[in-house]
Coordinates of C-alpha atoms in Angstrom, one line a residue:
M1 CA -186.4 -38.8 -161.8
P2 CA -185.9 -37.2 -165.2
S3 CA -188.8 -37.2 -167.6
T4 CA -189.0 -40.5 -169.6
E5 CA -191.1 -38.8 -172.4
D6 CA -190.1 -36.7 -175.3
I7 CA -190.6 -32.9 -174.8
D8 CA -194.3 -32.1 -174.2
T9 CA -195.0 -28.7 -175.7
T10 CA -198.6 -28.4 -174.3
G11 CA -199.2 -24.8 -173.3
V12 CA -195.6 -23.8 -173.8
S13 CA -194.8 -20.3 -175.2
R14 CA -191.5 -18.8 -176.2
Y15 CA -190.1 -15.3 -175.8
S16 CA -187.2 -14.1 -178.0
I17 CA -184.5 -11.9 -176.6
P18 CA -182.3 -10.3 -179.4
D19 CA -178.7 -9.8 -178.7
F20 CA -178.7 -11.4 -175.3
K21 CA -175.3 -10.9 -173.7
F22 CA -173.9 -13.9 -171.7
L23 CA -171.6 -13.4 -168.7
D24 CA -168.6 -14.6 -170.8
G25 CA -169.3 -11.9 -173.4
T26 CA -171.0 -14.1 -176.0
T27 CA -174.0 -12.4 -177.7
L28 CA -176.9 -14.5 -179.1
T29 CA -180.6 -14.2 -179.8
V30 CA -182.1 -16.5 -177.3
E31 CA -185.5 -17.9 -176.8
V32 CA -186.9 -18.5 -173.3
A33 CA -189.6 -21.2 -173.1
Y34 CA -192.2 -20.9 -170.4
R35 CA -195.8 -21.8 -169.5
S36 CA -198.2 -19.6 -167.6
F37 CA -200.8 -21.1 -165.3
N38 CA -203.7 -18.9 -164.1
P39 CA -202.4 -15.8 -165.8
S40 CA -205.2 -13.6 -164.7
A41 CA -204.2 -13.9 -161.0
A42 CA -202.6 -10.8 -159.5
K43 CA -199.8 -12.4 -157.6
V44 CA -197.0 -14.0 -159.6
V45 CA -194.7 -17.0 -158.7
C46 CA -191.8 -18.1 -160.9
I47 CA -190.7 -21.7 -161.0
P48 CA -187.5 -22.5 -162.9
T49 CA -186.9 -26.0 -164.2
C50 CA -184.4 -28.5 -162.6
Y51 CA -181.7 -30.7 -164.0
G52 CA -183.4 -33.3 -166.2
G53 CA -186.7 -31.4 -165.9
R54 CA -188.9 -30.0 -168.6
I55 CA -191.6 -27.4 -168.2
N56 CA -194.5 -29.9 -168.2
S57 CA -192.7 -32.4 -165.9
T58 CA -192.0 -29.7 -163.3
L59 CA -193.8 -29.8 -159.9
N60 CA -195.8 -26.6 -160.0
F61 CA -198.2 -26.7 -156.9
T62 CA -200.9 -25.1 -159.0
S63 CA -203.6 -27.5 -157.7
G64 CA -202.7 -26.7 -154.1
A65 CA -200.6 -24.0 -152.5
L66 CA -200.4 -21.9 -155.7
K67 CA -203.9 -22.3 -157.0
D68 CA -204.6 -18.6 -156.6
Y69 CA -201.3 -17.4 -158.1
H70 CA -200.2 -16.7 -161.6
V71 CA -197.5 -19.4 -161.9
V72 CA -194.8 -19.1 -164.6
V73 CA -192.8 -22.2 -165.1
V74 CA -189.6 -21.3 -167.0
A75 CA -187.2 -23.6 -168.8
M76 CA -183.7 -22.5 -167.9
L77 CA -181.3 -21.9 -170.8
G78 CA -179.6 -25.1 -171.7
N79 CA -182.5 -27.5 -170.9
G80 CA -183.4 -28.2 -174.6
E81 CA -186.6 -26.2 -174.5
S82 CA -185.1 -22.7 -174.2
T83 CA -182.0 -21.9 -176.2
S84 CA -179.4 -24.6 -175.6
P85 CA -176.4 -26.3 -177.3
S86 CA -178.8 -28.7 -178.9
N87 CA -180.8 -26.0 -180.8
T88 CA -177.9 -23.6 -181.5
P89 CA -175.3 -24.0 -184.3
E90 CA -172.4 -26.1 -183.1
G91 CA -169.8 -24.1 -181.3
Q92 CA -171.8 -21.0 -180.8
F93 CA -173.4 -21.7 -177.4
P94 CA -171.2 -20.5 -174.5
Q95 CA -170.6 -22.2 -171.1
L96 CA -173.6 -21.1 -169.0
D97 CA -173.6 -19.3 -165.7
Y98 CA -176.6 -19.1 -163.4
Q99 CA -176.4 -15.3 -163.9
D100 CA -177.3 -15.8 -167.5
V101 CA -180.2 -18.1 -166.7
V102 CA -181.7 -15.8 -164.1
K103 CA -181.2 -12.6 -166.2
S104 CA -183.1 -14.2 -169.1
Q105 CA -185.9 -15.1 -166.8
Y106 CA -186.1 -11.6 -165.4
Q107 CA -186.3 -10.2 -168.9
L108 CA -189.1 -12.6 -169.8
L109 CA -191.1 -11.6 -166.7
T110 CA -190.5 -7.8 -166.9
H111 CA -190.3 -7.1 -170.7
H112 CA -192.7 -9.7 -172.0
L113 CA -195.2 -10.6 -169.2
A114 CA -195.1 -7.1 -167.6
V115 CA -194.6 -8.5 -164.1
K116 CA -193.8 -5.7 -161.6
E117 CA -193.1 -8.0 -158.6
L118 CA -192.7 -11.6 -157.8
E119 CA -194.4 -13.1 -154.7
A120 CA -191.9 -15.9 -154.8
V121 CA -189.3 -17.9 -156.8
I122 CA -189.7 -21.6 -156.0
G123 CA -187.3 -24.2 -157.4
F124 CA -186.1 -27.8 -156.9
S125 CA -182.5 -28.9 -157.2
M126 CA -180.9 -26.7 -159.9
G127 CA -184.2 -24.7 -159.7
A128 CA -183.4 -24.2 -156.0
Q129 CA -180.0 -22.8 -156.9
Q130 CA -181.7 -20.4 -159.3
A131 CA -184.0 -19.4 -156.4
F132 CA -180.9 -18.4 -154.4
Y133 CA -179.4 -16.5 -157.3
W134 CA -182.7 -14.7 -157.9
A135 CA -182.7 -13.5 -154.3
C136 CA -179.2 -12.1 -154.7
M137 CA -179.5 -10.6 -158.2
Y138 CA -183.0 -9.0 -157.9
P139 CA -183.5 -8.4 -154.2
D140 CA -186.2 -5.7 -154.7
F141 CA -188.2 -7.6 -157.2
M142 CA -189.2 -10.6 -155.1
K143 CA -190.6 -11.2 -151.6
V144 CA -189.9 -14.9 -151.0
S145 CA -187.4 -17.6 -152.1
I146 CA -188.2 -21.2 -151.6
P147 CA -185.2 -23.5 -152.6
I148 CA -186.1 -27.2 -152.4
C149 CA -183.3 -29.7 -152.2
G150 CA -180.7 -27.2 -153.4
S151 CA -177.9 -24.9 -152.1
A152 CA -176.5 -21.5 -152.6
K153 CA -173.1 -23.0 -153.4
T154 CA -172.3 -26.4 -154.7
S155 CA -170.3 -28.4 -152.2
P156 CA -167.1 -30.3 -153.1
H157 CA -168.9 -33.6 -152.5
N158 CA -171.7 -32.5 -154.9
W159 CA -169.2 -31.5 -157.5
A160 CA -167.4 -34.8 -157.2
F161 CA -170.7 -36.8 -157.6
L162 CA -171.4 -35.0 -160.9
E163 CA -168.0 -36.1 -162.3
G164 CA -169.2 -39.7 -162.3
P165 CA -172.1 -39.4 -164.8
K166 CA -170.3 -36.7 -166.7
S167 CA -167.3 -39.0 -167.2
A168 CA -169.4 -41.9 -168.2
L169 CA -170.9 -39.8 -171.0
L170 CA -167.7 -38.0 -172.0
N171 CA -165.7 -41.3 -172.3
S172 CA -168.4 -43.3 -174.2
V173 CA -167.5 -44.6 -177.6
D174 CA -170.5 -43.0 -179.4
Y175 CA -170.0 -39.6 -177.8
A176 CA -166.8 -39.7 -179.8
D177 CA -165.1 -36.8 -178.0
G178 CA -168.0 -34.5 -178.9
T179 CA -168.0 -35.3 -182.6
Y180 CA -171.2 -37.4 -182.6
R181 CA -173.2 -34.6 -184.4
A182 CA -170.7 -34.4 -187.2
K183 CA -170.8 -38.1 -187.5
G184 CA -174.6 -38.2 -187.5
V185 CA -174.6 -40.5 -184.4
N186 CA -177.1 -40.5 -181.5
P187 CA -174.9 -41.4 -178.6
I188 CA -177.3 -43.8 -176.9
R189 CA -174.6 -45.8 -175.1
G190 CA -173.2 -42.7 -173.6
L191 CA -176.6 -41.4 -172.5
H192 CA -177.4 -44.8 -170.9
A193 CA -174.1 -44.8 -169.1
F194 CA -174.8 -41.3 -167.8
G195 CA -178.2 -42.4 -166.4
R196 CA -176.8 -45.6 -164.9
A197 CA -174.0 -43.7 -163.2
Y198 CA -176.5 -41.1 -161.9
C199 CA -179.2 -43.4 -160.6
A200 CA -178.0 -44.5 -157.1
W201 CA -177.3 -40.9 -156.0
A202 CA -180.9 -39.8 -156.6
M203 CA -182.6 -42.0 -154.0
S204 CA -181.4 -43.0 -150.5
A205 CA -179.8 -46.2 -149.3
A206 CA -183.0 -46.8 -147.3
W207 CA -185.1 -46.4 -150.5
F208 CA -183.1 -49.3 -152.1
R209 CA -183.0 -51.3 -148.9
E210 CA -186.8 -51.1 -148.6
K211 CA -187.2 -52.1 -152.3
I212 CA -189.3 -49.2 -153.2
W213 CA -188.4 -49.8 -156.8
Q214 CA -190.4 -53.0 -156.5
K215 CA -193.1 -52.2 -153.9
E216 CA -194.2 -48.9 -155.3
L217 CA -192.9 -48.7 -158.8
G218 CA -193.5 -52.3 -159.8
F219 CA -190.1 -53.3 -161.2
E220 CA -188.9 -56.9 -160.6
T221 CA -185.3 -56.0 -160.2
V222 CA -183.1 -52.9 -159.6
D223 CA -181.6 -53.4 -163.0
K224 CA -184.9 -53.2 -164.8
F225 CA -185.7 -50.1 -162.8
M226 CA -182.4 -48.5 -163.8
I227 CA -182.9 -49.4 -167.5
A228 CA -186.5 -48.1 -167.6
E229 CA -186.3 -45.0 -165.4
W230 CA -182.7 -43.9 -165.7
E231 CA -181.1 -45.2 -168.9
R232 CA -184.1 -44.6 -171.2
S233 CA -185.1 -41.4 -169.5
F234 CA -182.0 -39.6 -170.9
E235 CA -182.5 -40.8 -174.5
S236 CA -184.5 -37.6 -175.3
W237 CA -181.6 -35.4 -174.1
D238 CA -178.7 -34.1 -176.1
P239 CA -175.4 -34.8 -174.4
E240 CA -174.2 -31.2 -174.7
D241 CA -177.3 -29.9 -172.9
L242 CA -176.6 -32.4 -170.1
L243 CA -173.0 -31.3 -169.9
V244 CA -173.5 -27.5 -170.1
L245 CA -176.0 -27.7 -167.2
A246 CA -173.9 -30.1 -165.1
R247 CA -171.0 -27.7 -165.4
M248 CA -173.1 -24.8 -164.4
W249 CA -174.4 -26.8 -161.4
Q250 CA -170.8 -27.6 -160.4
A251 CA -169.9 -23.9 -160.5
A252 CA -172.8 -22.6 -158.5
D253 CA -171.8 -20.0 -155.9
I254 CA -173.7 -16.9 -155.0
G255 CA -170.5 -15.5 -153.6
V256 CA -169.4 -14.5 -157.1
L257 CA -172.1 -11.8 -157.0
R258 CA -170.1 -10.0 -154.3
K259 CA -166.7 -8.3 -154.9
D260 CA -165.1 -10.3 -152.1
G261 CA -166.5 -13.6 -153.3
D262 CA -167.9 -14.5 -149.8
Y263 CA -171.0 -16.6 -150.2
T264 CA -171.9 -16.5 -146.5
K265 CA -172.0 -12.7 -146.7
A266 CA -174.1 -13.0 -149.9
L267 CA -176.5 -15.1 -147.9
E268 CA -176.5 -12.4 -145.2
D269 CA -177.4 -9.8 -147.9
V270 CA -180.6 -11.6 -148.9
K271 CA -183.6 -9.4 -148.3
A272 CA -186.3 -12.0 -149.1
R273 CA -187.9 -14.4 -146.7
V274 CA -186.4 -17.8 -147.5
L275 CA -187.9 -21.2 -146.8
V276 CA -185.1 -23.7 -147.3
M277 CA -186.5 -27.3 -147.7
P278 CA -183.8 -30.0 -147.9
A279 CA -184.7 -33.7 -147.9
R280 CA -183.4 -35.7 -144.9
T281 CA -181.9 -38.4 -147.1
D282 CA -180.6 -36.3 -150.0
Q283 CA -177.2 -37.6 -150.9
Y284 CA -175.8 -34.5 -152.7
F285 CA -177.8 -31.6 -151.2
P286 CA -177.8 -32.9 -147.6
P287 CA -179.8 -31.1 -144.8
E288 CA -176.6 -30.4 -142.9
D289 CA -175.5 -28.0 -145.7
S290 CA -178.8 -26.3 -145.6
E291 CA -178.6 -25.8 -141.8
I292 CA -175.3 -24.0 -142.3
E293 CA -176.8 -21.7 -145.0
V294 CA -180.0 -20.9 -143.0
K295 CA -177.8 -19.6 -140.2
H296 CA -176.6 -16.8 -142.5
L297 CA -180.0 -15.8 -143.7
K298 CA -181.7 -12.8 -142.0
Y299 CA -185.2 -14.1 -142.7
G300 CA -184.5 -17.8 -143.2
E301 CA -186.5 -20.8 -142.1
L302 CA -185.5 -24.5 -142.3
A303 CA -188.1 -27.2 -143.0
V304 CA -186.6 -30.7 -143.5
L305 CA -188.5 -33.1 -145.6
E306 CA -188.5 -36.5 -143.7
T307 CA -188.4 -39.0 -146.6
I308 CA -186.5 -42.1 -147.7
W309 CA -187.0 -41.0 -151.3
G310 CA -183.7 -39.0 -151.2
H311 CA -183.2 -36.1 -153.5
I312 CA -186.1 -36.9 -155.8
G313 CA -188.5 -36.6 -152.9
G314 CA -188.3 -32.9 -153.3
G315 CA -189.3 -33.1 -157.0
G316 CA -192.7 -34.7 -156.7
A317 CA -191.7 -38.4 -156.8
N318 CA -194.3 -39.4 -154.4
E319 CA -197.7 -38.0 -153.2
A320 CA -196.9 -37.9 -149.4
D321 CA -193.8 -35.8 -149.8
T322 CA -195.5 -33.5 -152.3
E323 CA -198.5 -32.9 -150.0
W324 CA -196.1 -32.0 -147.1
M325 CA -194.2 -29.5 -149.3
D326 CA -197.4 -28.0 -150.6
G327 CA -198.6 -27.4 -147.0
K328 CA -195.3 -25.8 -146.0
I329 CA -195.3 -23.5 -149.1
A330 CA -199.0 -22.5 -148.4
A331 CA -198.2 -21.7 -144.8
F332 CA -195.1 -19.7 -145.6
L333 CA -196.7 -17.7 -148.3
G334 CA -199.6 -17.0 -146.1
L335 CA -197.5 -15.3 -143.4
K336 CA -197.8 -11.6 -143.2
Q337 CA -195.2 -10.0 -145.4

């Protein structure tokens, strides 16, 4: 679930990149927000944020599998912490591409933090898609990619799901066809509609059938759960940040990194060892899609998270699933490389 709190800046630093050139040709000075954990450790792991995620709400495994690693959690461009539509003069921020996001992270790591090599890139959801792009864009810089509940290419079904919450926001009265800033309006109705349209997709049908919202989260009704955890959780987000990230998510396809556009061949080109961890009940990154992708990876391994928590099981929504993932990551990183 997205963070219900305002942005927590504890431990967060920023790195400025002058004249950063985006894929569409736009040039801006951008800031990349990040947090380093255990910076004195020799081995480095990068964890990019997910959709709806902030640096300090990102599952980082630093008390378990990654306790002996220098972990750098990076806010992807567009998430409101790094340079985004919300903190850029109106009309100047371009439509993002994953290539922009990963390139900015590479510059942070190499130019600012003087990282020579990554042990791994680990990411959940959109962070997982970044992990796939990382493996294709900088194959000699990283050893391991661990995408959790994500894909190398957004499926048509996933694309269609995102049209629902996007449309709820875009057609809200207070979004006002994108003129809300000029009118000095905070489009709360649109943000609430976005969260309500998103909610049912994030968990599984079994999760709702078993009334986990009541038994484990303490809400009397589904509606109260939706209001507290999904409508209000997006109140701290700027609509244009949500939209620019959703469009990037919809356009995800590592095939664009090849001249022939073939994403299966792009998977075959990956040099890194890859641990693909889908959730059994994920409605928009289903394990069947991951099974297909793993078949094209030279050094790929599939580990399916058996959970009724759906997509958010991979993001740290409950302790049991987090412990299982932590163990899988520790074992995979511990293999001789």
